XYZ file of C-alpha atoms in Angstrom:
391
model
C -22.710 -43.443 -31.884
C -20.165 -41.081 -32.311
C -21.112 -39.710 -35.850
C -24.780 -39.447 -34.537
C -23.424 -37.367 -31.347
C -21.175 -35.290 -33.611
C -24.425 -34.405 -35.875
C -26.632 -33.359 -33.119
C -24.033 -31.181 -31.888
C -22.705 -29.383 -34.955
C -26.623 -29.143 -35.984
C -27.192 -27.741 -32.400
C -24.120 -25.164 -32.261
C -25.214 -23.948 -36.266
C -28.576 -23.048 -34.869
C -27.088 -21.027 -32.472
C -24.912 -19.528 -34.889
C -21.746 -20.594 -32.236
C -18.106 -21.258 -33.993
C -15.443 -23.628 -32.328
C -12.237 -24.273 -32.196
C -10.180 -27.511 -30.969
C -6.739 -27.594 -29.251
C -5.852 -31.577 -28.279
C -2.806 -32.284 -26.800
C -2.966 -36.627 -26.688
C -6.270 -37.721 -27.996
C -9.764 -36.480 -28.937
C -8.820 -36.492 -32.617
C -12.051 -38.865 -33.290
C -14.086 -35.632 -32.241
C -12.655 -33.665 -35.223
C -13.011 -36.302 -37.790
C -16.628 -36.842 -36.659
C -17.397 -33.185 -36.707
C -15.453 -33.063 -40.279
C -17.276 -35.797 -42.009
C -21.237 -34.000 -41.472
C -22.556 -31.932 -44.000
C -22.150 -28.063 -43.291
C -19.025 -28.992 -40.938
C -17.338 -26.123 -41.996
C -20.228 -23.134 -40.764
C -19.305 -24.308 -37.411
C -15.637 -26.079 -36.827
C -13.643 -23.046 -37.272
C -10.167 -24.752 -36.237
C -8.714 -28.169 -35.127
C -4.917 -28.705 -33.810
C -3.764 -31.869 -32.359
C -0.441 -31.934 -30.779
C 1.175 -35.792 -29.107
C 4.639 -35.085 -28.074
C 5.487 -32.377 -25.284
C 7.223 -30.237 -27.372
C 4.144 -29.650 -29.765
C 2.318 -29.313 -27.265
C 3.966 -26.830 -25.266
C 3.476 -24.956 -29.166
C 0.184 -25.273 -29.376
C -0.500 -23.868 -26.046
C 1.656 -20.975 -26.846
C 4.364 -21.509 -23.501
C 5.848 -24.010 -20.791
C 4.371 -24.529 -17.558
C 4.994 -26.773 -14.577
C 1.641 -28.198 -14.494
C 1.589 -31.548 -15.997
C 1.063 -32.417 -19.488
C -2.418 -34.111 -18.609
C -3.509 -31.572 -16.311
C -7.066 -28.835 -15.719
C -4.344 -26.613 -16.063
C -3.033 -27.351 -19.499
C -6.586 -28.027 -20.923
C -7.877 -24.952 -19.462
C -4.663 -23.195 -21.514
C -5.619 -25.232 -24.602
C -9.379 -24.050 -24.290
C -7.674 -20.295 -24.127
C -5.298 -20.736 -26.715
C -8.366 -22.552 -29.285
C -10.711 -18.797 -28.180
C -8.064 -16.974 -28.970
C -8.133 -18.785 -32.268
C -11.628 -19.014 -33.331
C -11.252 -14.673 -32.380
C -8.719 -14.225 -34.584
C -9.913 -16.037 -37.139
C -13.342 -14.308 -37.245
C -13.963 -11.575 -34.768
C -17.057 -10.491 -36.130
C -19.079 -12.993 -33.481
C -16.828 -13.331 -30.984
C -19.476 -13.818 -28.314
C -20.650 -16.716 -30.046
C -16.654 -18.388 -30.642
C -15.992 -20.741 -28.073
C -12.803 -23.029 -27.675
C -12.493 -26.304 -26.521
C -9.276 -27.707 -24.697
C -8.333 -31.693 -23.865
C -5.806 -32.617 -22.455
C -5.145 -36.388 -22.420
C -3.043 -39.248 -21.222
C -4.198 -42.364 -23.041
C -3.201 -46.016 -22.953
C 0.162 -46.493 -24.752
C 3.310 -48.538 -25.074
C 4.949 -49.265 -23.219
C 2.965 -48.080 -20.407
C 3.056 -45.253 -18.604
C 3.145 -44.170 -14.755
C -0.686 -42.654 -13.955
C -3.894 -43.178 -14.498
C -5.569 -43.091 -17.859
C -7.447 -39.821 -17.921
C -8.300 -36.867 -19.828
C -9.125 -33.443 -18.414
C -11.285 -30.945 -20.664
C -12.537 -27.448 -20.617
C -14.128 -25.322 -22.966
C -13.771 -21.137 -22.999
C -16.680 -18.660 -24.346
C -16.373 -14.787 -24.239
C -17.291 -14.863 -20.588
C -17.426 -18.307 -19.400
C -14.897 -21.069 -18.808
C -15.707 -24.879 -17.372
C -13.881 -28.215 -16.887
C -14.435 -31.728 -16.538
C -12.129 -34.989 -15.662
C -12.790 -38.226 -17.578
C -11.490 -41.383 -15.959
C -10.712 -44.002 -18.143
C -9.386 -46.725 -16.277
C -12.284 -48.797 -17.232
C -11.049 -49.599 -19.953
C -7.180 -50.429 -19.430
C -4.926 -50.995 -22.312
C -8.065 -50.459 -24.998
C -6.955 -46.855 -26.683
C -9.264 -47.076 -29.354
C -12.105 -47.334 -26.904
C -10.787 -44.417 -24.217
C -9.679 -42.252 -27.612
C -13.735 -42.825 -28.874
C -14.462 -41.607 -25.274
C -12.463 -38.659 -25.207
C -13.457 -37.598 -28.228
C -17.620 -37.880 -27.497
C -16.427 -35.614 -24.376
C -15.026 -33.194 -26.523
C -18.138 -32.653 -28.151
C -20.402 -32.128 -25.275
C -17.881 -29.888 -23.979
C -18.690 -27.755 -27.570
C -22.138 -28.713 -26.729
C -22.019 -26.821 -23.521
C -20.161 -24.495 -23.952
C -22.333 -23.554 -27.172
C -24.928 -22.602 -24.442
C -26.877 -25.670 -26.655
C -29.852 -26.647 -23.706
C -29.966 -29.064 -21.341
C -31.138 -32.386 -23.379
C -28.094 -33.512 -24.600
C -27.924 -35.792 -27.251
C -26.542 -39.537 -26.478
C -22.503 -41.112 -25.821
C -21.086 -43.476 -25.852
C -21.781 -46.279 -23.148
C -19.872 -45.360 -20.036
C -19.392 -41.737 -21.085
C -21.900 -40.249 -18.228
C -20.018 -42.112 -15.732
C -16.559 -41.531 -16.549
C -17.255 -37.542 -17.222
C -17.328 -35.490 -14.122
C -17.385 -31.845 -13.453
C -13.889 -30.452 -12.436
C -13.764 -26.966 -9.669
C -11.812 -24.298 -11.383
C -8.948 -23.658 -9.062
C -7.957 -20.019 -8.099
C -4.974 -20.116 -7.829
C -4.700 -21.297 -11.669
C -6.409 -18.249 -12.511
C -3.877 -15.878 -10.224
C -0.866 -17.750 -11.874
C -2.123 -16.807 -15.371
C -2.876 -12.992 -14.477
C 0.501 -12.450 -12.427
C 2.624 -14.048 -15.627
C 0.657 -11.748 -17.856
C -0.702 -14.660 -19.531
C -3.947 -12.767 -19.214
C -5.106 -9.000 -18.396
C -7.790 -10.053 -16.130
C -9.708 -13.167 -15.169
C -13.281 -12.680 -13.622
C -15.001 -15.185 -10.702
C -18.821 -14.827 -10.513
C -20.795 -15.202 -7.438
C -21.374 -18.639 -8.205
C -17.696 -19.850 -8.437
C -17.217 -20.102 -12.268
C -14.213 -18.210 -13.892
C -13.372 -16.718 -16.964
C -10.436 -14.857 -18.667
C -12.642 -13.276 -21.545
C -15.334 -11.583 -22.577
C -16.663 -8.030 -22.249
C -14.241 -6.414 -19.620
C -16.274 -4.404 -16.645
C -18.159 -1.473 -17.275
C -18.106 -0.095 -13.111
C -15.527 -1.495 -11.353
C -14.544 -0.772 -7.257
C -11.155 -1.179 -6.033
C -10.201 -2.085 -3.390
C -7.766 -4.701 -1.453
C -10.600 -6.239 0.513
C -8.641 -6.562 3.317
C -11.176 -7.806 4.878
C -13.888 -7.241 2.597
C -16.698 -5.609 4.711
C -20.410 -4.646 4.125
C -19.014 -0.980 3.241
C -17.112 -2.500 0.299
C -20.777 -4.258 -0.819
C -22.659 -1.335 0.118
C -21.106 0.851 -1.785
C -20.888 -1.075 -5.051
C -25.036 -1.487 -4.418
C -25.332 1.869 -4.469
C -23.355 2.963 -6.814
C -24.563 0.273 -8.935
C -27.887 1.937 -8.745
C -27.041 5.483 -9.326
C -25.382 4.296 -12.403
C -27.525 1.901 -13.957
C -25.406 -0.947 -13.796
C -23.698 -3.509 -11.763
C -20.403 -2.606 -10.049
C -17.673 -5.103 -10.329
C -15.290 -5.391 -7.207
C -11.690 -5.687 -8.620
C -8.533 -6.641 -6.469
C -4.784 -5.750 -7.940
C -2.473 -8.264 -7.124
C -0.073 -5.223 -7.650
C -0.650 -2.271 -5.505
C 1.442 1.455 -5.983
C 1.787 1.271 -1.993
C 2.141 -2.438 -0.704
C 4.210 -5.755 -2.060
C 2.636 -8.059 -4.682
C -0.131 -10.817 -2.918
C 1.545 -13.771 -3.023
C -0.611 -16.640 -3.660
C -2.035 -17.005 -0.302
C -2.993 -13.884 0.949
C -4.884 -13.615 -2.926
C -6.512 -16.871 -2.194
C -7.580 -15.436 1.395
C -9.253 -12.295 -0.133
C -11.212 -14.629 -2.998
C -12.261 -16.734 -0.522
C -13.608 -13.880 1.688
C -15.223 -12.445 -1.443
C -16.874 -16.127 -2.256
C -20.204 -15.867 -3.562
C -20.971 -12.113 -2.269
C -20.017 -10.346 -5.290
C -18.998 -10.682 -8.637
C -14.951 -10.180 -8.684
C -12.287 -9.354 -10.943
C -8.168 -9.646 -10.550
C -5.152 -8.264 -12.529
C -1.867 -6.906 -11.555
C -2.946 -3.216 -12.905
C -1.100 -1.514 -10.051
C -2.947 2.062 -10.737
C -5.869 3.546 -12.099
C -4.107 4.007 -15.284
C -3.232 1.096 -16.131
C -7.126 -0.206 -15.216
C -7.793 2.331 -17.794
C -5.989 0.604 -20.445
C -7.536 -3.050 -19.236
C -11.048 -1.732 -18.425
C -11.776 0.693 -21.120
C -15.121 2.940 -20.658
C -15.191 1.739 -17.237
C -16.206 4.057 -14.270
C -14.052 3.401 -11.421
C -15.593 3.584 -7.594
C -13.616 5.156 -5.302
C -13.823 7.055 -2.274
C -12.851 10.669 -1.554
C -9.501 9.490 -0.015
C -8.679 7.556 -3.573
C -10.020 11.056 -5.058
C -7.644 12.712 -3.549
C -4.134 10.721 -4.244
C -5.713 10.155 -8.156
C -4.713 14.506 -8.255
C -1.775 14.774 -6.304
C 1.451 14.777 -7.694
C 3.213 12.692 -5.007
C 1.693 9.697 -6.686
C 3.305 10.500 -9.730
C 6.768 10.557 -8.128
C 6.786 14.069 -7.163
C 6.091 14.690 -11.120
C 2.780 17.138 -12.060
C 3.885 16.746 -15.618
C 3.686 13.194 -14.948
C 0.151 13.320 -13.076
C -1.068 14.795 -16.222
C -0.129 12.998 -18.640
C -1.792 10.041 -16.519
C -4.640 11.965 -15.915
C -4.843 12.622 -20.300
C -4.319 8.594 -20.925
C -7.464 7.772 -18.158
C -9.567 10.598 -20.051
C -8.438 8.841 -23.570
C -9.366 5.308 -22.324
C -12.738 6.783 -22.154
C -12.770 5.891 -18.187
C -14.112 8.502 -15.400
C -14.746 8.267 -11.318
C -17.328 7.739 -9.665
C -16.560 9.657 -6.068
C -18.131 8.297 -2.688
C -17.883 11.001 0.666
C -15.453 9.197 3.320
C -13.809 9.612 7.220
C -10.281 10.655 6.611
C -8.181 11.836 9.123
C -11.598 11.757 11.459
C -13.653 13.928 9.699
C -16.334 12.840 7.144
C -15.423 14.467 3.827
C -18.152 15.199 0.927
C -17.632 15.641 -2.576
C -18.197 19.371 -2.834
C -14.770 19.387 -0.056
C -12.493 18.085 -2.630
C -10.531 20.077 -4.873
C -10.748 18.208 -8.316
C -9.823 21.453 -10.508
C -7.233 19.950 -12.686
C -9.362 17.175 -13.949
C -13.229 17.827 -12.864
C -14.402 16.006 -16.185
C -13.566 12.625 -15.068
C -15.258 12.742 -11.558
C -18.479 12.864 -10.492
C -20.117 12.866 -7.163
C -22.282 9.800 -5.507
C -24.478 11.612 -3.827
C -24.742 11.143 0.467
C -28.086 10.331 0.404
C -27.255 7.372 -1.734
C -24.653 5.929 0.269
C -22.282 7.128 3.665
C -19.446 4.864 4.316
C -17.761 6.112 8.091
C -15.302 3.266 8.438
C -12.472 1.960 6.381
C -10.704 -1.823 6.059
C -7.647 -0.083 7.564
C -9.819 0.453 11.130
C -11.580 -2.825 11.077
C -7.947 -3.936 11.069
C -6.970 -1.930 14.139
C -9.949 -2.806 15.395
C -9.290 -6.438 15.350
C -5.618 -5.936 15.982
C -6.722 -4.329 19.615
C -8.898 -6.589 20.501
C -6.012 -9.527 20.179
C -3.654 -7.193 21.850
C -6.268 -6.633 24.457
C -7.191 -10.466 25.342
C -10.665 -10.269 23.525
C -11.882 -7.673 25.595
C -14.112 -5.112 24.354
């Protein structure tokens, strides 16, 4: 069953022209010698690594972490770590390289604490997914739960090779024991503030992903609360430039402390399924230069402003400009949206831009007004709790 479910797939991936790599911390070594022993193996199974004890695999993941040796967390890093791989190893296709992670706790002796289980996840250029496989159906039988974990293993390649919807036959039991597994946020916000990764992306739809083609039109903000300006703007914008706008939130911001895990978990949750989001800890718009290259940023005329004075810079012009220079080199630009500041709506043609008009350029009015800010929704709301609801 196995060797028929391993032929399907690496047929199915070769077709596609998709390349994978294996990281296995435990079990799911039957998935590599399956894959190994069919003819043309080695067009498609770019890489396999199989670590047992802790210490290989804390290597093969590439660092420590408190999350559990059988975790979503460590096969999520094993699914990274295998991308990363397959990339390096041929970079030529890397939108068709995907990497698949397991991470498994099998029966052994003498037994263990926990259940028998195996968490998987498999990473493309812009996609990541998990599953869980139970296996306490089959107590004490290793050979049978190490069969299992394997066949998982390969429809996780089958899936995430983007390989259709008719998958080819498992083992008995394997459909039952192999459930979907939610990507967890906070995961995700963990990685980015460690600098595990630059940036991690959440779709409207609730997947994740820490690769693929960075953002080509990107609005910052900290979303706090996000509000139908924020969305508004990004439409529009979107439109006048051809292309969806990404809204991206800093965990790091030039003015205000690091989010701690909460607060970021708040602000995804208030973005949930509205917009397409991204997160790093690239505190200005220089360094989301270097992490977004080409990218046109959104901003309002208020952000306009601070991006060309010096008092951002530490008092330093010298300092501005050379800031200014690396933006211009990481072949990034503004987009510039009128705003209220200081009670007064202010247009484009207000601002004065001189030492760097190349990088912005004006969404026009009649395309989008935005009159209120996050910061007065805020005092909005804070009044109203001051004032006992009223209006």
């Amino acid at each position: 069953m196995l060797d028929r479910l391993a032929s399907e797939t690496l047929a199915a991936l070769g077709r596609r022209g998709v390349g994978v790599s294996f990281a296995l911390a435990g079990g799911g070594s039957t998935a590599l010698s399956a894959l190994a022993g069919c003819e043309g193996a080695s067009a498609v199974l770019i890489a396999g690594r199989l670590a047992y004890s802790r210490k290989a695999a804390v290597e093969l993941r590439g660092f420590d972490s408190a999350a559990g040796f059988c975790s979503a967390e460590t096969a999520l890093d094993l699914a990274l770590a295998a991308h990363d791989s397959a990339v390096a190893l041929d970079d030529r296709h890397r939108e068709r390289r995907i990497g698949v992670g397991v991470a498994s706790a099998l029966a052994t002796f003498p037994a263990r604490a926990g259940r028998d289980r195996a968490h998987l996840a498999v990473v493309g250029d812009g996609s990541a997914r998990g599953w869980r496989l139970e296996l306490d159906a089959w107590p004490g039988d290793r050979g049978r739960q190490e069969l299992l974990t394997g066949a998982a293993a390969l429809l996780a390649a089958w899936r995430g090779g983007g390989c259709g919807p008719h998958e080819p036959m498992g083992p008995d039991g394997l459909a039952e024991a192999l459930s979907c597994e939610e990507q967890d946020p906070a995961y995700w916000i963990e990685r980015v503030v460690r600098g595990r990764i630059a940036w991690a992306r959440r779709s409207p739809d609730g997947n994740w992903s820490g690769r693929g083609a960075s953002p080509t039109a990107v609005l910052a903000g900290s979303f706090d609360p996000l509000h139908d300006g924020h969305l508004g703007l990004a439409a529009a914008a979107g439109v006048h430039l051809g292309k969806p706008v990404e809204l991206e939130l800093s965990l790091q911001n030039v003015d205000k402390d690091r989010l701690d895990l909460s607060e970021a978990g708040d602000r995804l949750a208030a973005v949930a399924g509205r917009a397409p989001l991204v997160i790093d800890s690239a505190a200005t718009f220089v360094d989301k230069s270097a992490i977004f290259p080409g990218a046109v940023f959104v901003v309002g005329a208020d952000t306009a402003v601070r991006i060309v004075d010096p008092k951002y810079y530490r008092g330093d012009a010298g300092a501005m400009q050379t800031g200014l220079d690396r933006i211009r080199a990481n072949g990034c630009s503004f987009l510039v949206s009128g705003r209220e500041i200081a009670g007064r709506y202010v247009g484009f043609d207000q601002l004065n831009l001189a030492v760097a008009p190349d990088l912005f350029a004006e969404l026009p009015e009649g395309a989008f007004r935005l009159d209120i800010s996050s910061t007065q929704i805020r005092a909005r709301r804070s009044a109203r709790r001051g004032g006992g609801g009223g209006a």
